Coordinates of C-alpha atoms in Angstrom, one line a residue:
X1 CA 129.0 -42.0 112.8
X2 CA 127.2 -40.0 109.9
X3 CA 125.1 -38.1 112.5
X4 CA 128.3 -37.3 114.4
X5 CA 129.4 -35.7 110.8
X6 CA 126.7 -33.5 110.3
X7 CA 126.4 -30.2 112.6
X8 CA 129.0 -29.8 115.0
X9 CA 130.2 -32.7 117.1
X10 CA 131.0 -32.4 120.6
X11 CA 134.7 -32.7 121.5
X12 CA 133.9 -36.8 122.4
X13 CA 132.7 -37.2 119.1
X14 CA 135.4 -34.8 117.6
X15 CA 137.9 -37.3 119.3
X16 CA 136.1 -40.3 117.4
X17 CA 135.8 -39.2 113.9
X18 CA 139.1 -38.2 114.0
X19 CA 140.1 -41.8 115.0
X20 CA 138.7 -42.9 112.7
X21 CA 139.5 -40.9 109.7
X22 CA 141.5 -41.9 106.5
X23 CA 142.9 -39.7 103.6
X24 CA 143.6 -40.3 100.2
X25 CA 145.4 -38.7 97.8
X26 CA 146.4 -38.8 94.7
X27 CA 146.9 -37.7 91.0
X28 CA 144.5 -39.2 88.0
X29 CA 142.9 -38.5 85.1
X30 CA 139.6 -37.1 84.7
X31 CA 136.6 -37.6 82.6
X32 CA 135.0 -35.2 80.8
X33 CA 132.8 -33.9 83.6
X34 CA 136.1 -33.6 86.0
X35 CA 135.4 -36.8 87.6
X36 CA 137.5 -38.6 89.3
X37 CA 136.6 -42.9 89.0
X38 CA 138.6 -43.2 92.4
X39 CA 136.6 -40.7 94.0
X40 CA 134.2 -40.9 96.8
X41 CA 131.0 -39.2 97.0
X42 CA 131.5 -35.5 95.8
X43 CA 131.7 -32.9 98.6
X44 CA 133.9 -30.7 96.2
X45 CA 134.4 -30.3 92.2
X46 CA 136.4 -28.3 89.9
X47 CA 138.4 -27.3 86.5
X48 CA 140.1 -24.6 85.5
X49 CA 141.1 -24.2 82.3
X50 CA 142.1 -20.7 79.5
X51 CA 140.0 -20.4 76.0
X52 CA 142.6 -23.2 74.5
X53 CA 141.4 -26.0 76.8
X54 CA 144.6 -26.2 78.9
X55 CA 143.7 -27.1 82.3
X56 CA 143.1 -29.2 85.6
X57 CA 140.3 -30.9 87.3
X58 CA 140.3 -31.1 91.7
X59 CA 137.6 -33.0 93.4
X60 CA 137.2 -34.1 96.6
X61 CA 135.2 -36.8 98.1
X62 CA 134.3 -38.6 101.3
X63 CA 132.2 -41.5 102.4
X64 CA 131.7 -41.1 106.4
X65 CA 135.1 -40.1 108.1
X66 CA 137.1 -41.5 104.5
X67 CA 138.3 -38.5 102.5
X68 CA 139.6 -38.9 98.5
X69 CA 141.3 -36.1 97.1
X70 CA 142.4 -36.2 93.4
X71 CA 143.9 -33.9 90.9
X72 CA 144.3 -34.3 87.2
X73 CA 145.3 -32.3 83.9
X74 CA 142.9 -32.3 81.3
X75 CA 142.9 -33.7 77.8
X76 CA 144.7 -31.2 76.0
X77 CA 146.6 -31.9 72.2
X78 CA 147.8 -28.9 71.4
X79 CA 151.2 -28.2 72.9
X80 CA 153.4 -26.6 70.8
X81 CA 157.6 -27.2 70.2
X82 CA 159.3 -26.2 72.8
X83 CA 162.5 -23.8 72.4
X84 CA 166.0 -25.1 72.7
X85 CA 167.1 -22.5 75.0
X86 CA 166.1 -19.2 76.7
X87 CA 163.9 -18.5 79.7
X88 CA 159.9 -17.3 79.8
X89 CA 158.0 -16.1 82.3
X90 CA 154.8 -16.7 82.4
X91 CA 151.8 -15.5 84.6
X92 CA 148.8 -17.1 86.4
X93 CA 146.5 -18.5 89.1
X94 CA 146.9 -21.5 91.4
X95 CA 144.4 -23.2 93.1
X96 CA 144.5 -25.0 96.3
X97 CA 141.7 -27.2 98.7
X98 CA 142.1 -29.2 101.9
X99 CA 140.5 -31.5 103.7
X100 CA 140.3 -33.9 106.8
X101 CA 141.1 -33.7 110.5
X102 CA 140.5 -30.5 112.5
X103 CA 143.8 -28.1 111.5
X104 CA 143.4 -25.6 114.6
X105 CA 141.6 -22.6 114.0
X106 CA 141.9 -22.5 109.9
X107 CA 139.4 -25.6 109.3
X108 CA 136.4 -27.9 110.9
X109 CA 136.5 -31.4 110.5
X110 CA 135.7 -32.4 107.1
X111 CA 135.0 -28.8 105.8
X112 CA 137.2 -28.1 102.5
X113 CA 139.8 -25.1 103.1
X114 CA 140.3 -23.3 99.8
X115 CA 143.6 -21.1 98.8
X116 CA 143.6 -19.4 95.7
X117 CA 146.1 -17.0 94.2
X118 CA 148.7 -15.8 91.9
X119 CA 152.1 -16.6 90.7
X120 CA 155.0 -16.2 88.0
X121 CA 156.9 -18.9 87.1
X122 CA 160.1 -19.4 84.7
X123 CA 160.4 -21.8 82.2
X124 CA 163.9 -22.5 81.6
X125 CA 164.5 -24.6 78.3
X126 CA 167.8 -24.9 78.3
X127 CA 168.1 -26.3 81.9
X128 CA 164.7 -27.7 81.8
X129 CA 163.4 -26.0 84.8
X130 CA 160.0 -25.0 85.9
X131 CA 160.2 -22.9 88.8
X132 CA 158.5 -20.3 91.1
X133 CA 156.7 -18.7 93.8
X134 CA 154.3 -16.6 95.8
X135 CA 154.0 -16.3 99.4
X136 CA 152.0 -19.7 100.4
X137 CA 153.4 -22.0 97.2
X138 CA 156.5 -22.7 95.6
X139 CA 157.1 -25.1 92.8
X140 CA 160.0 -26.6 92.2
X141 CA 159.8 -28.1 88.7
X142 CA 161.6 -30.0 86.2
X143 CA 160.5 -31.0 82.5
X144 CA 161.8 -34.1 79.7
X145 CA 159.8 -33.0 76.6
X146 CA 156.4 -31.3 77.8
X147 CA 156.2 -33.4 81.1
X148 CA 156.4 -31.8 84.0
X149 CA 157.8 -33.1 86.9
X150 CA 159.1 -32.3 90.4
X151 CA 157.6 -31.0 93.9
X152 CA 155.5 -27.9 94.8
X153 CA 155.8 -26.7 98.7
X154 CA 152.4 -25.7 100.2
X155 CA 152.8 -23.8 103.4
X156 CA 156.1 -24.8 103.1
X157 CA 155.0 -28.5 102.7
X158 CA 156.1 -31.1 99.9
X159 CA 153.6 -32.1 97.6
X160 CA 154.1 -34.5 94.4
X161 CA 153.8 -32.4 91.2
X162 CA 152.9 -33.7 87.4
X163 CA 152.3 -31.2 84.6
X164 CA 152.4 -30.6 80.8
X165 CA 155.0 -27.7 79.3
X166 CA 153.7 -25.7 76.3
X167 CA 155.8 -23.1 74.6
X168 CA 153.3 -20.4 76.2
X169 CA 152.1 -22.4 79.1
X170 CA 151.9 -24.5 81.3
X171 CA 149.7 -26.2 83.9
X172 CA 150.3 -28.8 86.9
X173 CA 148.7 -30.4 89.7
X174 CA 150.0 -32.0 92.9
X175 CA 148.8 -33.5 96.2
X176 CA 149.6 -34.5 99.7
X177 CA 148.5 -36.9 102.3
X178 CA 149.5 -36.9 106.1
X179 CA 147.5 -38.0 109.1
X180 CA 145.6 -35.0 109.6
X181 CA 145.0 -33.6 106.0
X182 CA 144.8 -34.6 102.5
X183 CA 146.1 -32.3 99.8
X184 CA 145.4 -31.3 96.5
X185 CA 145.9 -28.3 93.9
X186 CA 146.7 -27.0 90.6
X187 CA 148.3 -23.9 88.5
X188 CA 147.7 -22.4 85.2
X189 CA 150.5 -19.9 83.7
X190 CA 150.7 -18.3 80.6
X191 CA 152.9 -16.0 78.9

């Protein structure tokens, strides 16, 4: 099937590797180099992280027509008190890729399918809320001491979310699986 993979596979052999495929997702923890131990072979690596070290790691992998797709936060120690009360907003960038089945016109089989962009979102410490959006991703957070947990809505899809909540940021990842894609992203906000 690997020669089917590579170029561009006529709609019989579309119609196969699709059969065939399987997705995996899921949230872990990284090693230093943004690894994933889970992970398949590499077809996609990343972290994203401010000066302080507060960040996320994405990598995807696959292994003939198997796709992984993990997300994790990074080792980060320094995460400040949070207040008792009182909202902040705080500003950033969000990072999304995608991989699996053929999605239409927006992606090829087994090519990654990258969204990027901005959002605001408001940390409210009296509720305990972490919540937000911009046109392609809403999170829908909630936090118990600085964990972060809750759902984000890709394209108007749910997505599991776990994050950390600093008293001037915060940053969270999430994924997805379905039969046709595997999911997996991350934000970085900061007052």
């Amino acid at each position: 099937m690997i020669d089917q993979i590579q170029g561009s596979p006529t709609p019989e052999q579309l119609i196969s590797l699709e059969a065939n495929t399987t997705l995996i997702s899921g949230i872990g923890t990284p090693d230093a180099n943004g690894t994933f131990p889970d992970s398949l072979a590499t077809i996609f690596k990343g972290s994203f992280k401010n000066l302080e070290g507060h960040g996320y790691a994405l990598e995807l992998g696959q292994d003939d027509t198997a796709f992984s797709a993990y997300a994790g936060l990074l080792p980060s120690t320094d995460r400040g008190p949070l207040p008792l009360q009182g909202i902040a907003a705080m500003h950033g960038t969000f990072n999304v890729i995608e991989v699996g089945k053929s999605d239409g016109e927006r992606r090829d089989f087994a090519e990654p399918e990258t969204t990027t962009g901005r959002i605001t979102l408001r940390a409210d410490f009296r509720f305990k809320t972490l919540q937000g959006s911009d046109d392609t991703l809403k999170v829908d957070g909630e936090f118990s001491g600085n964990t972060v947990t809750g759902e984000v809505f890709f394209n108007a899809r749910p997505a599991t979310l776990a994050g950390r909540l600093g008293s001037d940021h915060a940053v969270g990842v999430f994924h997805r699986n379905d039969d046709v894609t595997a999911v997996i992203g991350g934000f970085l906000v900061e007052r």
